[in-house]
Every structure is written in C-alpha cells, then in structure tokens.
Amino acid sequence: MPGKAAPVAEAAPEGETRFAEHAPEGRLTAQRGLYAGPAPIVSKDLYAELAWGSAVRDRDALTVEPSSKVTGNTYFGRFPASYWQRWTTVTSVTVEAVVSGDGLLSVGASDLQGDARVVNAEQVAGAKARKVTMTASLDKFYDGGALWLDLETEGGQTLRVEQVRWTVDAPEKIRPTAVTICTMNRADDCLKNLQALAADVSSLHTLDAIYVADQGTDLVESRDGFEQVAKDLGDKLHYIKQPNLGGAGGFTRGLYEVAGHTATEHANVLFMDDDVLLEPDLVVRMTAFSNRAANPIIVGGQMLNLLHPNQLHVGAEYARLNTLEPGQPVTHSLSTADLLGVDEQTLKPNRQERRLDAGYNGWWSCLIPYEVVKAIGYPMPFFFQWDDAEYSYRAREYGFPTVTLPGAGVWHADFHWKDWDEWHRYFNLRNSIITAALHSPFNLNLLSRVLLAQLVRYLLGMQYGLSATLIKAVEDFLEGPEVLRDGGVAAMKEIRRIREQYPETKRHKATDVPGIASNDIGIINSAPRPSMQRLVLIKRVVDRVLGRSRFGLGAVPIDEAHWWHIALFDTAVVTDASQEGVRVRTYDKVKMFDLARRGARVIQRLRKEGAGVQEQYKRAMPELTSRENWKRLYEL
C-alpha cells in the first residue's frame, strides 16, 4: 500500500452521486468465451482455433462438427491464470457453458514453458441446453501459464456450446466503473465505439457510466447515429464538450467527473482511445480483475496493431527515463508478435506464458482506481505524450504498480506507421524530460549526450524542422513549470508555427513534388549499418561542413533513411512513415550551422541549469496535478 503522504487533498464530492458500490448478483464474470471478433477483419483464430475437423464459430456460440477439436488456447480464449494468482485473492476459477449434443469439454492449462496439461474434463451425451461447470485451482501459475477450454467430438457426435463464462467468487461489493473516451475530430470512430458498448451493455454489468470528452470542432453529437446511441446507453452516457487540452485533458476529465460524483473511493475509471477497434469484453476482463485485486492497482489493456490485426504490439513495456526511451519491451515480452505464428527460435506458438511486470501502460485502454487519484493526484497537464508513463511511475512511488493484463486487448493504429518528424515530437521530448526530472536520477551528463546525439543525427539527416523541434522542447523545459499552466495549448500553436518554416516537415504526393520532376527521382538504397559508426559519423560531419555530397538527388525508402545514408545527398526524397507521400529533405548549410549552434547552446544550458529546474517541477507538481488546477483548465 502507499508509503507516502498524499501530495494533494482530494476535493469533496460535488453534485449528485452517480457512483456507489453495489451488491453482486451471483458469481463475478471474469471473461466471456467468445468465438469471433467484433469485426470481420479480425481472425476467428484469435478466439478459438480448429485443431482438426470442422466447426462453426459465432460470436457467442460454437458448434463442433463430428470428429473435430477446437481449442481455446488462443489470445482471447486464454484465462490469464498467472496474473490472477499473483495479483488477486481468487483461489479458483470456474468455466461455465450451456451445452447441447455430445462430446468432451476439457480445461487445459499451461506452465512457464508453455507445456500443456488437462486440469478438468467432462464428457456429455445427449445434452439439451445443459449447464456444465468445471473448476480449476489457481495454484500452479505463479511465474506463468494460463487456462483455456477445449472442445472435442468423435465420429457421429456434434457439440454446441454457448454462454461460455469464466467466473470467480464475487467480492462483497462491486466497484462502479466509468469508461472515459477522449476524442477530437474523430467523430465517426468515437461513435462506432459508443455503438459497440451500447450493443453489449447488457453484459457489461460493472459499467456504470461512459464519459465522452469531446475537444474537437467536428463533434460526435453531430452524427446521425448519436441520438440513437444516446438513447441506447441512457443515463450511463455523459457527453461533455470542453476546450482542447489534448489526451491528458480528455482522459483526466473522467477522473475529475468520477471524483466529483462518487460516494465511495472504491471506484474505477477506464481510459479508452476514440480510434480503437474495441473488443467490449475488455471492460469485463479489466473490471473483474480490478474488483478482485488484493490491493488497488492500475490495470492496463494490451494493444494489437489495427493494420495487422493478428499482431500484438507488446506484452508489457517500460521506459528508460533518463535516456528518454519509452515503449521498451520488458524482458521476455512479446513484441510486434504474430499471435497466430510461432517464435522463430523456440518454434512454439506466440503465447505469453511468463508473467511480466510492466513499468507503465498506454492509455489506449487503462483502468485507474480512484484510490490512486486520492493518493497521488491527477495526471500532469502535458497535453499529450508521456502522460501515461509519468502517471504510472508516480503511482509506483506511492505503492500502486501497473499490471498489463493479457487477453484484454484493443486494436489501435500501428505506431510505426506514424512519422517521427511531426509536431507532436515536441511534446514527446519536452514531457519525457519533465518525467525524467520527476522520476529518474536525472543524470544531466547522460541526458545531454542523448540529446546531442539526437540533434547530430537530425542535422545529418537534413531534418532541420525536427532539430528545431528538439531545441524548442529543451528550451521550454528550462522555462520551468509555467510552460504547463495553460495545459499545452500555446505550445501546440507555437511548435506548429515554428515547423511551418521548414519545408521537409510537409508531405507531398510522390508525383507532385514541388520543383522536382517525378521521373527524375530514382531509389538510391542505403549501405548496411557502419561497423565503425563513430568514424563514419565524423566523416559525415566533415563532409557536411565542407559541403561535399555523393548524390545530387534520390529517393530513399523510410526504412533506409539512416543518418549515414541521407548525409550523402544534396536532396533526398524520403517516404513518409504513413506510406501516403514523401518528404523532401534538402541540404542547407546556413540552417545546419544555425541549428547546431542553438542546439549546443541550449543543451549546455540544460547541463548547468537542469538540477535547479528539476526542483522547480518537483515543487510545482502537487499544484499542477491538483483538482483545482484541472478545474481551472476546464473553465468550470
């Protein structure tokens, strides 16, 4: 439990009470057995795989034809037993199913190494909508392993199962949960997720409210389907229009509203992005896990790549704070893994058998208990980027770890299809430095070397706008906490203005590049990574200073746009990471020298002044993360 005193005093509840603990109705559903995804682009094999024979897989039911076997040893079919044994007070789980026909139901289990065993089984014959229950102990999974349901028929047998539920003993009281969706000008995406929740709302027993924080100009309420979804969700839906305060301001609004309308501190807020493809069972799985956790913990959902729906982004991640590196897979974590494929080294299926400890969890889906808010305050007004990491690392200092729960997944746009050279890189850099100042040793010599290395790579790569973005981020960090007072609105406008001055920050069609004939642009591929990078770096810097180049003009694929290659060009036409266009990088000696001088100067300032600025942020954090500050930002 928390070992520090709370940095802020939580305000008393305001307005009517919407959230109160309620008595359970029977056993608590921990997850549902589903056999098809929420959209046709999702493979049914993520839910149940056909081992042999044939079967009909529907969303809520499965029919196994004669001489066939279907296994639930899949991403969504597995019950994460290791996590339940480690973090909850539950000692057993029961799988329930309504069964018709003949066949064998068995509960499979795995261990740390992925070796399978059977822990319970029942043969049924002539069943007609008969309820079958089988129980498994949660006692041999501490380091890893999962449970799942297998179904098998022999010749002449047909087996149908439906209403499959994994249930556990309910707590004395159920925590109320509010989903919070932050949205800005993604009205159609947000509406789809509201409709998905409305279609499944009868099964989401622990869901008490849905907050939509709409910060855009293209409003969700303007869509034709909004009136119907509002009717379907009834008094659960709370639609709020507010100033654009980025992801931090949108998600924090859910925490703010729950805190103002709760009669209990035992409440949950579940953050959810507006542009995800939602698996509604995520709500069931995360809230049930939180309801039975031994102590309050942050529960994170996993991200699957939307453009590659079979891929898991990462099993669990952490950040190297002092070197400004988020998104690092923890040891033994799957990373960009094909969930329907096998590990290239072990040749075993890509299953997350080992239990992992996360450093933080992205806010594409993340559940935060109200006890955490009471203990540590609200998120920092970062606008967006690093708000999720900062909050988890702050929570950990007060005794609240983050758990990334396998099988609780949503599909989100693949990160590597987003170009690094965008205005949001300013927030990524600035906020990462603030987070490092708050929660790391903040070794300024190390940090300065990291930033200088980034700057040199950007300059050699003719990314002058990105270099200016880095410089502005460090400058604004050194301004101290005042830069956060408006929640990031002014900084967003200013960094966009700065980047407008640099042509390579703009994207063009490959057939319509200003000043360059399309037919003149041919691909020039990169050499392999240099074995003696330091010597190559020095040579490239000297060549740039002297204005020497090897190629006048060429096209470079995004995965080959390395500094050692781009530095050979006068003009490089580089594919945008989105694959929707190109960026034109052109050598400019004047800009290069100016940015190099400014960058060296501000990084030297960071080395000298950083420790003092660090103390300013630490002193300001209680006020910045207070309810009063967010009330001011929301103009309430």
XYZ file of C-alpha atoms in Angstrom:
636
model
C 0.000 0.000 0.000
C 1.101 3.618 -0.425
C 4.138 4.555 1.593
C 3.990 8.324 1.043
C 1.662 11.028 2.184
C -0.787 12.233 -0.419
C 0.605 15.267 -2.291
C -2.808 16.864 -2.702
C -6.043 16.838 -0.745
C -8.925 15.498 -2.804
C -11.909 17.789 -3.018
C -15.186 16.707 -1.511
C -17.693 15.148 -3.921
C -19.693 17.628 -5.975
C -23.159 17.369 -7.451
C -25.352 14.305 -7.472
C -23.948 10.899 -6.581
C -23.572 8.674 -9.626
C -21.117 6.117 -8.320
C -21.634 3.814 -5.396
C -20.581 0.246 -4.724
C -23.317 -2.255 -5.391
C -24.038 -5.785 -4.314
C -23.032 -8.566 -6.701
C -25.625 -10.734 -8.399
C -24.174 -14.203 -8.156
C -20.659 -15.008 -9.288
C -18.456 -12.409 -10.958
C -17.831 -12.905 -14.683
C -14.082 -12.580 -15.249
C -14.278 -13.034 -19.015
C -16.588 -14.430 -21.644
C -15.916 -17.261 -24.042
C -16.206 -15.654 -27.471
C -15.591 -17.351 -30.795
C -15.492 -14.493 -33.276
C -14.236 -10.927 -33.132
C -16.051 -7.598 -33.161
C -15.329 -7.000 -36.871
C -14.787 -9.149 -39.990
C -11.127 -8.059 -40.279
C -10.364 -9.904 -37.031
C -9.401 -13.561 -37.421
C -11.582 -16.000 -35.508
C -8.372 -17.882 -34.723
C -7.575 -15.193 -32.138
C -10.589 -16.543 -30.194
C -10.610 -20.286 -30.923
C -8.531 -22.423 -33.270
C -9.640 -25.502 -35.141
C -7.152 -28.237 -34.231
C -8.736 -30.643 -36.722
C -12.081 -31.288 -38.391
C -14.618 -28.512 -38.826
C -16.664 -26.151 -36.688
C -18.943 -23.135 -36.941
C -17.660 -20.224 -34.866
C -20.118 -17.467 -33.994
C -19.590 -14.544 -31.656
C -21.334 -16.129 -28.663
C -21.552 -19.791 -29.627
C -19.586 -22.620 -31.187
C -20.763 -25.761 -32.982
C -18.187 -28.552 -33.263
C -18.864 -30.966 -36.096
C -18.172 -34.745 -35.847
C -14.547 -35.893 -35.450
C -13.312 -32.380 -34.669
C -11.458 -30.440 -31.996
C -11.466 -26.728 -31.185
C -9.028 -25.221 -28.707
C -9.349 -22.033 -26.722
C -5.562 -21.827 -26.298
C -5.594 -18.508 -28.130
C -5.073 -14.833 -27.355
C -8.680 -14.093 -26.366
C -9.541 -17.666 -25.384
C -6.977 -17.961 -22.594
C -7.705 -17.079 -18.973
C -4.547 -15.359 -17.600
C -4.201 -17.638 -14.578
C -0.725 -16.455 -13.620
C -1.900 -12.854 -13.251
C -4.945 -13.860 -11.251
C -2.851 -15.975 -8.880
C -0.247 -13.220 -8.360
C -2.395 -10.123 -8.048
C -5.840 -11.197 -6.787
C -7.284 -13.023 -3.781
C -9.055 -15.543 -6.026
C -8.013 -19.178 -5.499
C -10.074 -20.878 -8.227
C -11.970 -20.112 -11.401
C -14.998 -21.858 -12.864
C -15.770 -22.147 -16.552
C -19.475 -22.380 -17.277
C -21.149 -23.277 -20.569
C -24.593 -24.131 -21.877
C -24.100 -27.354 -23.842
C -26.129 -29.301 -26.376
C -25.180 -32.575 -28.046
C -22.331 -34.974 -27.401
C -18.629 -34.535 -26.857
C -15.773 -33.768 -24.477
C -15.152 -30.484 -22.699
C -11.763 -30.112 -21.053
C -9.935 -27.325 -19.245
C -6.369 -27.063 -20.487
C -3.530 -25.378 -18.631
C -0.009 -24.297 -19.463
C 3.056 -23.533 -17.391
C 6.014 -21.205 -17.638
C 7.462 -23.183 -20.554
C 4.161 -23.465 -22.416
C 3.785 -27.200 -21.772
C 0.097 -28.170 -21.764
C -1.830 -30.336 -19.321
C -5.506 -31.077 -18.607
C -6.825 -29.982 -15.208
C -10.516 -30.876 -15.595
C -12.756 -32.577 -18.135
C -16.360 -33.647 -18.615
C -17.949 -35.938 -21.199
C -21.500 -35.042 -22.190
C -24.023 -37.167 -24.068
C -27.482 -36.215 -25.264
C -27.290 -32.809 -23.627
C -30.045 -30.319 -24.347
C -29.121 -26.785 -23.251
C -27.493 -28.294 -20.170
C -25.286 -26.108 -17.978
C -21.826 -27.593 -17.466
C -19.397 -26.212 -14.897
C -15.763 -27.122 -14.335
C -13.436 -25.599 -11.771
C -9.678 -25.098 -11.868
C -7.433 -24.078 -8.989
C -5.217 -21.047 -9.366
C -2.265 -22.559 -7.550
C 0.449 -23.551 -10.009
C 0.801 -20.458 -12.151
C 2.866 -18.016 -10.127
C 5.604 -17.458 -12.729
C 3.461 -18.139 -15.770
C 0.751 -20.110 -17.503
C -2.895 -19.838 -18.499
C -6.142 -21.823 -18.655
C -8.445 -22.431 -21.601
C -11.418 -24.518 -22.751
C -11.021 -27.293 -25.355
C -13.960 -28.975 -27.122
C -13.743 -32.319 -28.939
C -16.088 -34.707 -30.733
C -15.728 -38.193 -32.120
C -17.418 -39.689 -35.194
C -21.175 -39.145 -35.190
C -21.045 -36.553 -32.393
C -21.954 -32.864 -32.676
C -21.365 -30.475 -29.800
C -22.697 -26.939 -29.393
C -21.603 -24.622 -26.594
C -22.848 -21.139 -25.843
C -22.929 -18.625 -22.989
C -19.378 -19.616 -22.010
C -18.267 -17.716 -18.930
C -15.170 -17.767 -16.732
C -16.416 -16.829 -13.264
C -14.910 -16.258 -9.843
C -16.300 -15.662 -6.386
C -17.676 -12.142 -6.283
C -16.386 -9.595 -3.771
C -18.754 -8.292 -1.111
C -19.224 -5.109 -3.136
C -18.689 -4.366 -6.835
C -16.687 -1.284 -7.747
C -18.529 1.157 -10.022
C -16.618 1.767 -13.259
C -16.731 4.678 -15.680
C -15.316 4.424 -19.199
C -13.749 7.668 -20.399
C -13.237 8.300 -24.111
C -11.176 11.302 -25.152
C -11.917 12.466 -28.693
C -11.030 15.266 -31.065
C -12.344 15.385 -34.621
C -12.707 11.620 -34.865
C -16.452 11.668 -34.556
C -17.111 8.586 -36.678
C -14.540 6.460 -34.825
C -15.825 7.562 -31.441
C -19.432 6.875 -32.437
C -18.538 3.341 -33.542
C -17.066 2.571 -30.133
C -20.100 4.000 -28.352
C -22.267 1.792 -30.533
C -20.117 -1.245 -29.698
C -20.531 -0.547 -25.986
C -24.271 0.010 -26.387
C -24.683 -3.262 -28.265
C -23.010 -5.143 -25.423
C -24.139 -3.031 -22.494
C -26.364 -5.780 -21.042
C -23.239 -7.902 -20.491
C -21.138 -5.093 -19.029
C -22.574 -5.378 -15.538
C -19.787 -3.451 -13.806
C -20.038 -0.452 -16.146
C -21.877 2.433 -14.515
C -21.065 5.354 -16.796
C -19.458 6.377 -20.078
C -17.892 9.825 -20.354
C -17.080 11.305 -23.742
C -14.767 14.317 -23.513
C -15.198 15.933 -26.939
C -12.485 18.521 -27.581
C -12.960 18.964 -31.309
C -14.857 21.080 -33.803
C -16.291 18.087 -35.700
C -18.473 16.929 -32.837
C -19.622 13.385 -32.121
C -23.111 14.682 -31.332
C -23.402 15.925 -34.927
C -23.520 12.377 -36.316
C -26.802 10.768 -37.356
C -26.322 7.766 -35.085
C -25.571 9.749 -31.923
C -29.182 10.276 -30.878
C -29.871 6.541 -31.063
C -26.742 5.527 -29.165
C -27.526 8.119 -26.503
C -30.976 6.541 -26.151
C -29.465 3.032 -26.013
C -26.975 3.975 -23.309
C -29.486 6.062 -21.386
C -28.246 7.725 -18.231
C -24.928 5.889 -18.474
C -23.732 8.314 -21.182
C -22.325 11.702 -20.227
C -21.296 13.795 -23.215
C -19.008 16.717 -22.391
C -17.712 19.446 -24.696
C -14.562 21.134 -23.425
C -11.511 23.100 -24.585
C -8.836 21.108 -26.414
C -6.407 20.070 -23.683
C -5.009 17.059 -25.528
C -5.165 13.470 -24.387
C -4.156 14.388 -20.846
C -7.043 16.836 -20.535
C -9.532 14.494 -22.133
C -8.739 11.450 -20.037
C -8.322 13.421 -16.827
C -11.870 14.696 -17.263
C -13.111 11.190 -16.493
C -11.131 11.104 -13.255
C -12.386 14.580 -12.416
C -16.041 13.697 -13.001
C -15.925 10.421 -11.084
C -14.233 12.144 -8.148
C -16.999 14.743 -8.150
C -19.853 12.257 -8.203
C -18.791 9.270 -6.119
C -19.932 8.100 -2.735
C -17.024 5.676 -2.445
C -13.307 5.682 -3.058
C -13.651 2.143 -4.437
C -14.404 3.264 -7.996
C -12.615 2.705 -11.310
C -12.036 4.875 -14.359
C -11.244 3.054 -17.614
C -9.495 5.188 -20.221
C -10.130 4.292 -23.864
C -8.925 5.902 -27.100
C -11.522 7.109 -29.574
C -9.932 5.497 -32.634
C -9.539 1.915 -31.425
C -11.376 -1.117 -32.713
C -12.964 -2.155 -29.439
C -13.357 -5.648 -28.052
C -16.107 -4.899 -25.498
C -15.088 -7.890 -23.372
C -12.070 -5.798 -22.399
C -14.385 -3.976 -19.990
C -15.451 -7.278 -18.404
C -11.892 -8.558 -18.035
C -10.266 -5.422 -16.674
C -13.027 -4.503 -14.235
C -13.316 -8.050 -12.877
C -9.559 -8.204 -12.343
C -9.631 -4.875 -10.515
C -12.600 -5.967 -8.390
C -10.690 -8.965 -7.063
C -7.204 -7.422 -6.831
C -5.664 -7.833 -3.395
C -4.752 -4.129 -3.391
C -5.632 -1.259 -5.724
C -3.515 -1.442 -8.905
C -3.518 0.198 -12.315
C -4.748 -2.381 -14.847
C -3.630 -1.897 -18.418
C -5.036 -3.431 -21.559
C -2.808 -4.633 -24.374
C -2.643 -3.088 -27.825
C -2.981 -5.063 -31.041
C -1.987 -3.446 -34.333
C -5.049 -2.339 -36.284
C -3.406 -2.579 -39.698
C -2.155 -6.064 -38.792
C -4.917 -7.393 -36.500
C -3.024 -10.585 -35.609
C -0.077 -8.641 -34.184
C 0.427 -7.869 -30.508
C 2.218 -4.546 -30.101
C 3.948 -5.520 -26.862
C 3.269 -7.841 -23.931
C 4.354 -5.284 -21.338
C 6.587 -2.237 -21.544
C 8.666 0.171 -19.522
C 10.535 3.421 -20.126
C 14.216 4.195 -19.750
C 13.505 7.534 -18.157
C 16.947 9.136 -18.030
C 17.594 8.414 -21.716
C 14.054 9.363 -22.814
C 13.162 5.962 -24.263
C 9.522 4.887 -23.860
C 7.973 1.693 -25.186
C 10.757 -0.695 -24.210
C 9.555 -4.333 -24.077
C 10.256 -5.819 -20.659
C 12.426 -8.919 -20.527
C 10.640 -11.975 -22.038
C 7.900 -9.790 -23.546
C 6.427 -10.468 -26.943
C 6.986 -7.508 -29.260
C 5.283 -6.967 -32.634
C 4.438 -10.656 -32.429
C 2.151 -12.575 -34.788
C -0.314 -14.145 -32.375
C -1.157 -16.788 -34.973
C 2.509 -17.550 -35.647
C 5.397 -19.217 -33.864
C 8.542 -17.979 -32.173
C 11.404 -18.203 -34.649
C 13.816 -19.530 -32.037
C 11.698 -21.946 -29.982
C 9.193 -22.783 -32.773
C 6.466 -22.633 -30.120
C 3.263 -20.630 -30.698
C 3.468 -16.972 -29.737
C 1.728 -17.165 -26.372
C 2.603 -15.006 -23.398
C 3.203 -17.752 -20.861
C 5.502 -15.867 -18.488
C 4.014 -13.305 -16.132
C 5.540 -9.884 -16.721
C 5.839 -6.751 -14.599
C 5.036 -3.570 -16.537
C 6.555 -0.161 -15.948
C 3.522 1.626 -17.363
C 0.637 1.091 -19.794
C -0.554 3.171 -22.697
C -3.869 4.915 -22.324
C -5.425 3.204 -25.362
C -7.049 1.174 -22.545
C -6.050 1.618 -18.932
C -8.041 1.294 -15.704
C -7.180 3.583 -12.773
C -8.739 3.026 -9.334
C -9.950 6.145 -7.561
C -7.712 5.269 -4.598
C -4.731 6.064 -6.817
C -6.127 9.507 -7.624
C -6.716 10.229 -3.945
C -3.154 9.232 -3.106
C -1.151 10.821 -5.930
C -3.376 13.446 -7.549
C -4.384 13.828 -11.185
C -2.215 13.481 -14.308
C 0.213 16.229 -15.270
C -1.205 18.774 -17.781
C 1.134 17.507 -20.500
C -1.364 17.977 -23.375
C -0.307 14.533 -24.593
C 2.695 12.171 -24.838
C 4.291 10.682 -21.701
C 1.233 11.473 -19.546
C 0.574 7.734 -19.198
C 4.183 6.868 -18.302
C 4.551 9.744 -15.838
C 1.342 8.765 -14.037
C 2.278 5.095 -13.694
C 5.780 5.852 -12.446
C 4.393 8.364 -9.949
C 1.809 5.806 -8.808
C 4.520 3.183 -8.326
C 6.339 5.540 -5.938
C 3.200 5.504 -3.793
C 2.808 1.725 -3.861
C 0.485 1.267 -6.859
C 2.059 -0.887 -9.589
C 0.791 -1.209 -13.152
C -0.304 -4.613 -14.467
C -0.723 -5.182 -18.210
C -3.380 -7.897 -18.470
C -3.045 -10.454 -21.302
C -6.215 -11.099 -23.266
C -7.580 -7.624 -22.515
C -6.854 -6.159 -25.924
C -7.967 -3.441 -28.310
C -6.808 -2.703 -31.841
C -5.022 0.627 -32.302
C -3.281 2.138 -35.342
C 0.232 0.695 -35.713
C 2.765 3.089 -34.179
C 5.474 2.523 -36.774
C 3.159 3.879 -39.484
C 3.290 7.304 -37.837
C 6.159 9.573 -38.867
C 8.541 10.706 -36.131
C 9.002 14.100 -37.771
C 5.708 15.641 -36.631
C 4.705 18.465 -34.318
C 3.829 16.028 -31.535
C 7.534 15.159 -31.269
C 7.836 18.419 -29.300
C 5.537 17.091 -26.591
C 7.251 13.709 -26.647
C 10.637 15.332 -25.958
C 9.554 18.041 -23.545
C 7.370 15.764 -21.463
C 9.943 12.979 -21.424
C 12.492 15.374 -19.937
C 9.976 16.518 -17.312
C 9.158 12.894 -16.459
C 12.864 12.099 -16.161
C 13.278 15.090 -13.857
C 10.437 13.872 -11.637
C 11.101 10.143 -11.510
C 14.691 9.307 -12.519
C 18.178 10.051 -11.189
C 18.228 12.807 -13.850
C 21.876 12.396 -14.750
C 22.363 15.573 -16.770
C 25.610 14.483 -18.385
C 23.915 11.353 -19.718
C 20.797 13.249 -20.781
C 22.864 15.895 -22.578
C 24.740 13.246 -24.529
C 21.451 11.631 -25.563
C 20.003 14.937 -26.792
C 23.211 15.953 -28.562
C 23.342 12.591 -30.357
C 19.732 13.058 -31.477
C 20.470 16.567 -32.717
C 23.504 15.454 -34.727
C 21.501 12.639 -36.349
C 18.681 15.026 -37.249
C 21.083 17.567 -38.776
C 22.945 14.944 -40.786
C 19.577 13.633 -41.937
C 18.612 17.148 -43.122
C 15.685 17.196 -40.677
C 16.004 20.843 -39.766
C 12.423 21.206 -38.572
C 12.870 18.209 -36.278
C 16.088 19.773 -34.967
C 14.205 22.998 -34.235
C 11.517 20.911 -32.522
C 14.126 19.373 -30.231
C 15.621 22.754 -29.406
C 12.208 24.231 -28.580
C 11.382 21.254 -26.336
C 14.560 21.699 -24.287
C 14.099 25.477 -24.142
C 10.561 25.081 -22.850
C 11.616 22.522 -20.254
C 14.097 25.101 -18.960
C 11.280 27.659 -18.726
C 10.056 25.603 -15.790
C 6.516 24.646 -14.704
C 4.963 27.808 -16.122
C 5.041 26.177 -19.548
C 2.338 23.774 -18.324
C -0.015 26.387 -16.913
C -2.333 26.501 -19.918
C -2.348 22.735 -20.464
C -0.252 22.939 -23.644
C -2.467 24.982 -25.959
C 0.064 27.768 -26.592
C 2.921 25.300 -27.034
C 0.939 23.364 -29.653
C 0.302 26.504 -31.695
C 3.884 27.718 -31.371
C 5.568 24.456 -32.395
C 3.324 24.239 -35.439
C 4.305 27.810 -36.366
C 7.993 27.001 -35.967
C 7.803 23.844 -38.053
C 5.979 25.661 -40.866
C 9.296 27.369 -41.642
C 10.943 24.081 -42.635
C 9.859 22.600 -45.996
C 10.862 18.997 -45.153
C 8.174 18.810 -42.466
C 5.499 18.849 -45.192
C 4.250 15.769 -47.014
C 3.760 15.647 -50.778
C 2.475 13.194 -53.330
C 5.386 11.399 -54.979
C 4.073 12.501 -58.380
C 3.709 16.135 -57.309
C 6.907 17.184 -55.539
C 7.483 20.958 -55.786
C 10.354 21.807 -58.116
C 11.293 18.187 -58.871
C 10.153 16.169 -61.862
C 8.639 12.873 -60.733
C 10.573 10.885 -63.360
C 13.893 12.250 -62.070
C 13.501 10.630 -58.652
C 15.043 7.169 -58.535
C 15.636 4.995 -55.498
C 19.157 5.022 -54.079
C 19.438 2.318 -51.419
C 21.412 2.523 -48.211
C 24.565 0.635 -47.358
C 24.403 -1.560 -44.234
C 24.854 -0.028 -40.811
C 28.528 1.000 -40.482
C 30.681 -1.237 -38.301
C 32.710 1.816 -37.187
C 29.914 4.282 -36.597
C 31.957 6.893 -34.761
C 34.451 7.231 -37.595
C 31.667 7.369 -40.185
C 29.884 9.987 -38.091
C 32.988 12.178 -38.022
C 33.450 11.779 -41.786
C 29.823 12.695 -42.492
C 30.057 15.771 -40.247
C 33.256 16.926 -42.007
C 31.689 16.377 -45.424
C 28.613 18.352 -44.407
C 30.688 21.226 -43.029
C 32.677 21.338 -46.281
C 29.518 21.000 -48.383
C 30.528 17.718 -50.001
C 27.961 15.150 -51.129
C 27.886 11.942 -53.149
C 24.389 12.148 -54.649
C 22.538 15.147 -56.032
C 19.013 13.722 -55.890
C 17.494 10.406 -54.949
C 14.534 8.643 -53.363
C 15.041 6.783 -50.088
C 12.598 4.270 -48.547
C 11.649 5.115 -44.970
C 13.367 2.052 -43.528
C 16.662 3.105 -45.126
C 16.549 6.793 -44.176
C 19.511 6.473 -41.797
C 21.686 9.466 -40.991
C 24.759 7.870 -42.563
C 22.851 7.472 -45.852
C 20.845 10.709 -46.014
C 24.019 12.713 -45.271
C 25.331 11.698 -48.725
C 22.627 13.672 -50.580
C 22.015 17.230 -51.659
C 18.298 16.397 -51.872
C 16.678 13.201 -50.573
C 13.038 12.401 -51.262
C 12.142 10.227 -48.272
C 8.979 8.167 -47.985
C 6.726 9.263 -45.130
C 6.211 6.571 -42.480
C 2.484 6.601 -43.275
C 3.319 5.445 -46.825
C 0.935 8.139 -48.055
C 3.536 10.502 -49.502
C 7.103 11.767 -49.334
C 9.165 14.410 -47.548
C 11.827 16.392 -49.413
C 14.996 16.934 -47.403
C 17.434 19.435 -48.932
C 20.888 20.333 -47.629
C 21.030 23.859 -46.191
C 24.385 24.808 -44.714
C 23.128 28.025 -43.136
C 20.258 26.296 -41.342
C 22.536 23.461 -40.264
C 25.098 25.755 -38.634
C 22.438 27.943 -37.020
C 20.577 24.973 -35.533
C 23.823 23.333 -34.425
C 24.862 26.495 -32.538
C 21.451 26.944 -30.966
C 21.210 23.267 -30.049
C 24.666 23.136 -28.473
C 23.862 26.277 -26.504
C 20.548 25.026 -25.095
C 21.948 21.578 -24.240
C 24.802 23.275 -22.384
C 22.197 25.326 -20.523
C 20.440 22.074 -19.604
C 23.641 20.693 -18.088
C 24.122 23.828 -15.992
C 20.559 24.723 -15.062
C 18.819 21.340 -15.170
C 19.135 20.477 -11.485
C 17.575 23.760 -10.427
C 14.738 23.404 -12.934
C 14.175 19.833 -11.730
C 13.476 21.164 -8.241
C 11.005 23.670 -9.667
C 8.989 20.886 -11.305
C 9.043 18.783 -8.142
C 7.784 21.694 -6.073
C 5.088 22.536 -8.621
C 3.813 19.010 -9.178
C 1.263 18.937 -6.291
C -0.364 22.097 -7.597
C -0.185 21.096 -11.267
C -1.846 17.741 -10.537
C -4.495 19.120 -8.197
C -8.228 19.107 -8.757
C -8.234 22.896 -8.515
C -5.772 23.245 -11.382
C -7.771 20.969 -13.657
C -10.983 22.768 -12.711
C -9.317 25.997 -13.845
C -8.191 24.402 -17.124
C -11.696 23.070 -17.766
C -13.022 26.598 -17.179
C -15.538 25.306 -14.648
